[in-house]
CSV table of C-alpha atoms in Angstrom, one decimal:
chain,number,residue,atom,x,y,z
O,158,UNK,CA,-99.5,160.0,-109.6
O,159,UNK,CA,-98.7,156.8,-111.3
O,160,UNK,CA,-98.1,156.9,-115.0
O,161,UNK,CA,-100.7,154.1,-115.6
O,162,UNK,CA,-103.3,153.2,-113.0
O,163,UNK,CA,-105.6,150.3,-112.9
O,164,UNK,CA,-108.1,148.9,-110.4
O,165,UNK,CA,-106.2,145.8,-109.1
O,166,UNK,CA,-109.5,143.9,-108.5
O,167,UNK,CA,-110.0,141.0,-108.0
O,168,UNK,CA,-113.1,140.9,-110.2
O,169,UNK,CA,-115.1,137.7,-109.7
O,170,UNK,CA,-117.6,137.5,-112.5
O,171,UNK,CA,-120.1,134.7,-113.4
O,172,UNK,CA,-119.6,132.9,-116.7
O,173,UNK,CA,-121.4,134.6,-119.5
O,174,UNK,CA,-121.4,138.0,-117.9
O,175,UNK,CA,-120.0,141.2,-119.4
O,176,UNK,CA,-117.1,142.8,-117.6
O,177,UNK,CA,-115.3,146.1,-118.2
O,178,UNK,CA,-112.0,147.5,-117.0
O,179,UNK,CA,-110.7,151.0,-117.1
O,180,UNK,CA,-107.2,152.3,-117.0
O,181,UNK,CA,-106.0,155.9,-116.7
O,182,UNK,CA,-102.7,157.4,-117.9
O,183,UNK,CA,-101.0,160.6,-116.8
O,184,UNK,CA,-99.0,161.6,-119.9
O,185,UNK,CA,-101.3,163.4,-122.4
O,186,UNK,CA,-98.6,163.0,-125.1
O,187,UNK,CA,-98.9,159.2,-125.0
O,188,UNK,CA,-99.4,157.7,-128.5
O,189,UNK,CA,-99.8,154.0,-128.2
O,190,UNK,CA,-102.0,151.9,-126.0
O,191,UNK,CA,-102.4,148.2,-125.5
O,192,UNK,CA,-104.1,145.6,-123.4
O,193,UNK,CA,-101.9,142.6,-122.5
O,194,UNK,CA,-103.1,139.4,-120.8
O,195,UNK,CA,-101.0,137.6,-118.2
O,196,UNK,CA,-101.9,134.2,-116.9
O,197,UNK,CA,-100.7,133.2,-113.4
O,198,UNK,CA,-96.9,133.0,-113.4
O,199,UNK,CA,-96.7,133.3,-117.1
O,200,UNK,CA,-95.4,135.9,-119.5
O,201,UNK,CA,-97.6,138.8,-120.6
O,202,UNK,CA,-99.0,138.5,-124.1
O,203,UNK,CA,-100.6,141.1,-126.3
O,204,UNK,CA,-104.4,140.9,-126.2
O,205,UNK,CA,-105.1,143.9,-128.4
O,206,UNK,CA,-103.9,147.3,-129.4
O,207,UNK,CA,-106.2,150.3,-128.7
O,208,UNK,CA,-106.9,152.7,-131.5
O,209,UNK,CA,-108.4,156.1,-131.4
O,210,UNK,CA,-111.5,155.0,-133.1
O,211,UNK,CA,-111.9,152.0,-130.8
O,212,UNK,CA,-111.5,148.4,-132.0
O,213,UNK,CA,-113.2,145.1,-131.5
O,214,UNK,CA,-111.9,141.6,-131.7
O,215,UNK,CA,-114.5,139.0,-131.2
O,216,UNK,CA,-115.9,139.3,-127.6
O,217,UNK,CA,-113.3,142.0,-126.7
O,218,UNK,CA,-113.7,145.7,-127.3
O,219,UNK,CA,-111.1,148.3,-126.5
O,220,UNK,CA,-111.7,152.1,-126.5
O,221,UNK,CA,-109.6,155.2,-126.0
O,222,UNK,CA,-110.8,158.5,-124.5
O,223,UNK,CA,-108.0,161.0,-125.0
O,224,UNK,CA,-109.9,163.9,-123.4
O,225,UNK,CA,-110.2,162.0,-120.1
O,226,UNK,CA,-107.0,160.0,-120.6
O,227,UNK,CA,-108.3,156.6,-120.1
O,228,UNK,CA,-108.6,153.3,-122.0
O,229,UNK,CA,-111.2,150.6,-121.5
O,230,UNK,CA,-111.5,146.9,-122.2
O,231,UNK,CA,-114.9,145.2,-122.4
O,232,UNK,CA,-115.3,141.5,-122.4
O,233,UNK,CA,-118.7,140.1,-123.5
O,234,UNK,CA,-120.0,136.6,-122.8
O,235,UNK,CA,-117.1,135.9,-120.5
O,236,UNK,CA,-115.6,132.4,-120.5
O,237,UNK,CA,-113.7,130.5,-117.9
O,238,UNK,CA,-110.6,130.8,-120.0
O,239,UNK,CA,-110.8,134.6,-119.7
O,240,UNK,CA,-109.6,134.3,-116.1
O,241,UNK,CA,-106.3,136.1,-116.0
O,242,UNK,CA,-104.7,139.4,-115.1
O,243,UNK,CA,-105.2,142.2,-117.7
O,244,UNK,CA,-102.4,144.7,-118.0
O,245,UNK,CA,-103.0,148.2,-119.4
O,246,UNK,CA,-99.9,149.3,-121.3
O,247,UNK,CA,-99.1,152.8,-122.6
O,248,UNK,CA,-96.2,154.1,-124.6
O,249,UNK,CA,-95.6,157.5,-123.0
O,250,UNK,CA,-93.8,159.3,-125.8
O,251,UNK,CA,-92.5,162.7,-124.8
O,252,UNK,CA,-90.2,163.9,-122.0
O,253,UNK,CA,-88.5,162.2,-120.3
O,254,UNK,CA,-89.0,159.3,-122.6
O,255,UNK,CA,-87.6,160.6,-125.9
O,256,UNK,CA,-85.2,158.1,-127.3
O,257,UNK,CA,-86.7,155.2,-125.4
O,258,UNK,CA,-90.1,154.3,-126.6
O,259,UNK,CA,-90.7,152.0,-123.7
O,260,UNK,CA,-93.9,150.5,-122.6
O,261,UNK,CA,-95.2,151.5,-119.2
O,262,UNK,CA,-97.3,148.9,-117.6
O,263,UNK,CA,-100.2,149.2,-115.1
O,264,UNK,CA,-100.1,146.8,-112.2
O,265,UNK,CA,-102.9,144.8,-113.7
O,266,UNK,CA,-106.5,143.9,-113.0
O,267,UNK,CA,-107.1,140.4,-111.9
O,268,UNK,CA,-110.2,138.7,-113.3
O,269,UNK,CA,-111.7,135.4,-112.3
O,270,UNK,CA,-114.6,133.9,-114.2
O,271,UNK,CA,-116.8,131.8,-111.9
O,272,UNK,CA,-118.7,128.8,-113.3
K,153,UNK,CA,-91.4,129.3,-134.1
K,154,UNK,CA,-90.9,132.9,-133.2
K,155,UNK,CA,-89.9,133.2,-129.6
K,156,UNK,CA,-87.9,134.8,-126.8
K,157,UNK,CA,-86.0,132.3,-124.7
K,158,UNK,CA,-84.8,133.0,-121.2
K,159,UNK,CA,-82.6,130.8,-119.0
K,160,UNK,CA,-82.7,129.7,-116.4
K,161,UNK,CA,-86.4,129.7,-115.6
K,162,UNK,CA,-85.8,129.3,-111.8
K,163,UNK,CA,-82.7,130.3,-109.8
K,164,UNK,CA,-81.9,130.4,-106.1
K,165,UNK,CA,-78.6,132.0,-105.3
K,166,UNK,CA,-76.7,133.5,-102.4
K,167,UNK,CA,-76.0,137.2,-101.8
K,168,UNK,CA,-73.0,138.4,-103.7
K,169,UNK,CA,-72.6,135.5,-106.1
K,170,UNK,CA,-72.5,136.9,-109.6
K,171,UNK,CA,-75.1,135.5,-112.0
K,172,UNK,CA,-76.2,136.0,-115.6
K,173,UNK,CA,-79.7,135.4,-117.0
K,174,UNK,CA,-79.6,134.9,-120.7
K,175,UNK,CA,-82.2,136.1,-123.3
K,176,UNK,CA,-82.3,135.2,-126.9
K,177,UNK,CA,-84.8,136.1,-129.7
K,178,UNK,CA,-85.1,134.6,-133.1
K,179,UNK,CA,-87.3,137.3,-134.7
K,180,UNK,CA,-84.5,139.7,-135.8
K,181,UNK,CA,-85.9,142.4,-133.5
K,182,UNK,CA,-83.9,145.5,-132.9
K,183,UNK,CA,-85.4,146.5,-129.5
K,184,UNK,CA,-84.9,144.4,-126.4
K,185,UNK,CA,-85.5,145.1,-122.8
K,186,UNK,CA,-85.5,143.6,-119.3
K,187,UNK,CA,-88.3,144.0,-116.8
K,188,UNK,CA,-88.8,142.9,-113.2
K,189,UNK,CA,-92.2,142.2,-111.9
K,190,UNK,CA,-93.0,142.6,-108.2
K,191,UNK,CA,-96.4,142.3,-106.4
K,192,UNK,CA,-98.2,145.7,-106.4
K,193,UNK,CA,-95.6,147.3,-108.5
K,194,UNK,CA,-96.2,145.8,-111.9
K,195,UNK,CA,-93.6,145.4,-114.6
K,196,UNK,CA,-90.7,147.9,-114.3
K,197,UNK,CA,-88.1,148.3,-117.0
K,198,UNK,CA,-84.5,147.7,-115.9
K,199,UNK,CA,-82.5,148.2,-119.1
K,200,UNK,CA,-83.2,148.4,-122.7
K,201,UNK,CA,-81.4,148.2,-126.0
K,202,UNK,CA,-82.4,149.9,-129.2
K,203,UNK,CA,-79.8,147.9,-131.3
K,204,UNK,CA,-76.5,146.2,-131.2
K,205,UNK,CA,-74.0,148.0,-128.8
K,206,UNK,CA,-76.8,150.5,-127.9
K,207,UNK,CA,-78.0,150.1,-124.3
K,208,UNK,CA,-79.4,152.4,-121.7
K,209,UNK,CA,-81.0,152.5,-118.3
K,210,UNK,CA,-84.6,152.0,-117.7
K,211,UNK,CA,-86.5,152.9,-114.5
K,212,UNK,CA,-84.7,150.6,-112.0
K,213,UNK,CA,-81.2,149.9,-113.3
K,214,UNK,CA,-79.3,149.8,-110.0
K,215,UNK,CA,-77.5,146.5,-109.4
K,216,UNK,CA,-77.9,145.3,-112.9
K,217,UNK,CA,-75.8,145.3,-116.1
K,218,UNK,CA,-76.6,144.3,-119.7
K,219,UNK,CA,-74.8,143.9,-122.9
K,220,UNK,CA,-75.8,143.7,-126.6
K,221,UNK,CA,-73.0,142.3,-128.6
K,222,UNK,CA,-75.3,140.5,-131.0
K,223,UNK,CA,-78.8,141.4,-132.2
K,224,UNK,CA,-80.4,138.2,-130.9
K,225,UNK,CA,-78.9,138.1,-127.4
K,226,UNK,CA,-79.4,140.5,-124.4
K,227,UNK,CA,-78.1,139.0,-121.2
K,228,UNK,CA,-78.9,140.5,-117.8
K,229,UNK,CA,-76.0,140.4,-115.3
K,230,UNK,CA,-76.2,140.8,-111.5
K,231,UNK,CA,-72.7,141.4,-110.4
K,232,UNK,CA,-73.4,141.1,-106.7
K,233,UNK,CA,-77.0,140.0,-106.1
K,234,UNK,CA,-78.9,141.1,-103.0
K,235,UNK,CA,-82.2,139.9,-101.5
K,236,UNK,CA,-84.0,143.0,-102.8
K,237,UNK,CA,-83.4,141.6,-106.3
K,238,UNK,CA,-85.6,138.6,-105.6
K,239,UNK,CA,-88.2,139.0,-108.3
K,240,UNK,CA,-89.7,137.6,-111.5
K,241,UNK,CA,-87.7,138.8,-114.5
K,242,UNK,CA,-88.9,139.1,-118.1
K,243,UNK,CA,-87.0,139.7,-121.2
K,244,UNK,CA,-88.9,141.2,-124.1
K,245,UNK,CA,-88.2,142.1,-127.7
K,246,UNK,CA,-90.1,144.1,-130.3
K,247,UNK,CA,-89.5,145.0,-133.9
K,248,UNK,CA,-88.3,148.5,-133.5
K,249,UNK,CA,-89.7,150.3,-130.5
K,250,UNK,CA,-92.1,150.3,-127.7
K,251,UNK,CA,-94.9,151.2,-130.0
K,252,UNK,CA,-95.0,147.7,-131.6
K,253,UNK,CA,-96.0,144.4,-130.0
K,254,UNK,CA,-93.6,143.2,-127.3
K,255,UNK,CA,-92.9,139.5,-127.2
K,256,UNK,CA,-91.9,138.2,-123.8
K,257,UNK,CA,-89.8,135.4,-122.6
K,258,UNK,CA,-91.3,132.9,-120.2
K,259,UNK,CA,-89.7,134.6,-117.2
K,260,UNK,CA,-87.0,133.8,-114.7
K,261,UNK,CA,-87.9,133.5,-111.0
K,262,UNK,CA,-84.9,134.6,-109.0
K,263,UNK,CA,-84.5,134.2,-105.3
K,264,UNK,CA,-81.5,135.7,-103.5
K,265,UNK,CA,-80.9,134.5,-100.0
């Protein structure tokens, strides 16, 4: 089982719609969770961190479900500029990662917003 | 401007010809790492460094070397490149560990023929 799994998509969504992605992680000891955005052939950039209580940043809402080991990203009122690949990122603390608090990336979910 | 700078951005080379990809950050970050990104496999960590003179293997270190002689620089060395190292490479830095925001360089697209 992959450490971090995402539906690769592509998701083609009309402008103005609401879209949601889920991501599951395998290490129950994981402590930190993030969503990164990657535009075509560009570097990943942090979109938002995911906190236990959930958090919202404008049109974006991220939630964490520790019991089921998944995180979600909701985008409301989608814009053309939201077209990108969204990477689910987990810091899987615990064996065998002690000493290297590295980030483990999902393969990404590709989103295209259609006019 | 806070940034991570990689060079070169694009490189085509032949099998066996040693090459170095440079990475430099101006944010005084302790933690730096190298990733490669391949279709369907996502970003995979090659090597990381938790501070000057402290480096260790990531998930896919075979065929690569790194060094961390100064805090700001973390070059990636391919002693004898092979075609299976054709990939998109990213350098990243973060303040102290993987639990804080990682800043990525713009990427180096390497083709080994």
